[in-house]
Short mmCIF file of C-alpha atoms in Angstrom, two decimals:
data_model
loop_
_atom_site.label_atom_id
_atom_site.label_comp_id
_atom_site.label_asym_id
_atom_site.label_seq_id
_atom_site.Cartn_x
_atom_site.Cartn_y
_atom_site.Cartn_z
CA UNK A 5 93.21 -88.25 -49.99
CA UNK A 6 92.61 -87.52 -53.63
CA UNK A 7 93.15 -84.06 -55.03
CA UNK A 8 89.43 -83.80 -55.84
CA UNK A 9 88.33 -84.60 -52.28
CA UNK A 10 90.96 -82.19 -50.90
CA UNK A 11 89.56 -79.46 -53.14
CA UNK A 12 86.01 -80.19 -51.93
CA UNK A 13 87.12 -80.07 -48.28
CA UNK A 14 88.97 -76.82 -48.89
CA UNK A 15 85.86 -75.35 -50.51
CA UNK A 16 83.77 -76.43 -47.50
CA UNK A 17 86.32 -74.82 -45.20
CA UNK A 18 86.13 -71.45 -46.92
CA UNK A 19 82.35 -71.65 -47.24
CA UNK A 20 82.03 -72.21 -43.49
CA UNK A 21 84.36 -69.32 -42.71
CA UNK A 22 83.28 -66.76 -45.29
CA UNK A 23 79.60 -67.47 -45.88
CA UNK A 24 78.28 -69.25 -42.81
CA UNK A 25 80.63 -67.38 -40.43
CA UNK A 26 81.15 -70.51 -38.39
CA UNK A 27 83.91 -72.93 -37.50
CA UNK A 28 84.53 -75.54 -40.17
CA UNK A 29 84.53 -79.24 -39.38
CA UNK A 30 87.76 -80.34 -37.72
CA UNK A 31 88.56 -82.62 -40.67
CA UNK A 32 88.52 -79.54 -42.90
CA UNK A 33 90.67 -77.45 -40.54
CA UNK A 34 93.76 -79.43 -41.50
CA UNK A 35 93.72 -77.38 -44.72
CA UNK A 36 94.55 -74.30 -42.66
CA UNK A 37 98.06 -75.67 -42.19
CA UNK A 38 100.82 -73.89 -44.10
CA UNK A 39 98.53 -71.27 -45.61
CA UNK A 40 99.79 -69.22 -48.50
CA UNK A 41 100.06 -65.48 -48.03
CA UNK A 42 96.93 -65.10 -50.16
CA UNK A 43 94.96 -67.54 -48.00
CA UNK A 44 96.26 -65.91 -44.82
CA UNK A 45 94.91 -62.57 -46.08
CA UNK A 46 91.64 -64.26 -46.98
CA UNK A 47 91.36 -65.69 -43.47
CA UNK A 48 92.23 -62.32 -41.93
CA UNK A 49 89.22 -60.82 -43.73
CA UNK A 50 86.86 -63.61 -42.61
CA UNK A 51 88.16 -63.84 -39.02
CA UNK A 52 86.45 -60.74 -37.56
CA UNK A 53 83.09 -61.88 -38.96
CA UNK A 54 83.18 -65.08 -36.89
CA UNK A 55 81.47 -65.17 -33.53
CA UNK A 56 83.86 -65.38 -30.56
CA UNK A 57 82.72 -68.95 -29.88
CA UNK A 58 83.65 -69.97 -33.43
CA UNK A 59 87.06 -68.29 -33.17
CA UNK A 60 87.67 -70.07 -29.86
CA UNK A 61 86.63 -73.40 -31.33
CA UNK A 62 88.92 -72.95 -34.31
CA UNK A 63 91.97 -71.80 -32.37
CA UNK A 64 91.56 -74.50 -29.73
CA UNK A 65 91.12 -77.21 -32.37
CA UNK A 66 94.18 -76.00 -34.28
CA UNK A 67 96.23 -75.93 -31.08
CA UNK A 68 95.27 -79.54 -30.32
CA UNK A 69 95.92 -80.65 -33.88
CA UNK A 70 99.36 -78.98 -33.87
CA UNK A 71 100.25 -80.70 -30.59
CA UNK A 72 99.27 -84.07 -32.03
CA UNK A 73 100.98 -83.67 -35.42
CA UNK A 74 104.20 -81.67 -35.53
CA UNK A 75 104.02 -81.44 -39.34
CA UNK A 76 100.98 -79.16 -39.16
CA UNK A 77 101.83 -75.46 -39.12
CA UNK A 78 99.15 -73.06 -37.98
CA UNK A 79 101.54 -70.33 -36.79
CA UNK A 80 100.18 -67.79 -39.27
CA UNK A 81 96.73 -68.24 -37.79
CA UNK A 82 98.05 -68.15 -34.24
CA UNK A 83 99.81 -64.85 -35.06
CA UNK A 84 96.56 -63.50 -36.53
CA UNK A 85 94.74 -64.54 -33.35
CA UNK A 86 97.17 -62.53 -31.19
CA UNK A 87 95.20 -59.45 -32.27
CA UNK A 88 91.79 -60.97 -31.48
CA UNK A 89 89.38 -59.06 -29.23
CA UNK A 90 88.65 -62.21 -27.24
CA UNK A 91 91.10 -62.91 -24.40
CA UNK A 92 90.62 -66.69 -24.63
CA UNK A 93 91.55 -66.66 -28.31
CA UNK A 94 94.62 -64.50 -27.63
CA UNK A 95 95.75 -66.69 -24.72
CA UNK A 96 95.39 -69.88 -26.76
CA UNK A 97 97.34 -68.28 -29.60
CA UNK A 98 100.15 -67.29 -27.22
CA UNK A 99 100.31 -70.80 -25.77
CA UNK A 100 100.36 -72.28 -29.26
CA UNK A 101 103.27 -70.14 -30.38
CA UNK A 102 105.61 -71.24 -27.60
CA UNK A 103 108.01 -72.92 -30.08
CA UNK A 104 107.85 -70.14 -32.68
CA UNK A 105 111.08 -68.16 -32.62
CA UNK A 106 109.74 -65.35 -34.84
#
């Protein structure tokens, strides 16, 4: 993937989260792996604005992606989701953090 197309996908990701308040396309969610502290804070601000269905879709997609590719690291998002109001989101986050020793 070229740097330009990665940048476009990352922009689409943040636009979906921050402006449309919906789950991004799964192909864009890969850019949530290994978030910087700044991006983690950015996601933490957008997260509560998402509908519960969108948060479930995101967390379940990330869990599946992490199971299928051990190089992807969504633990920061899973930790964020531990505080979610939705029990399904929290449960999925707990299940996804089973290997995290922190």
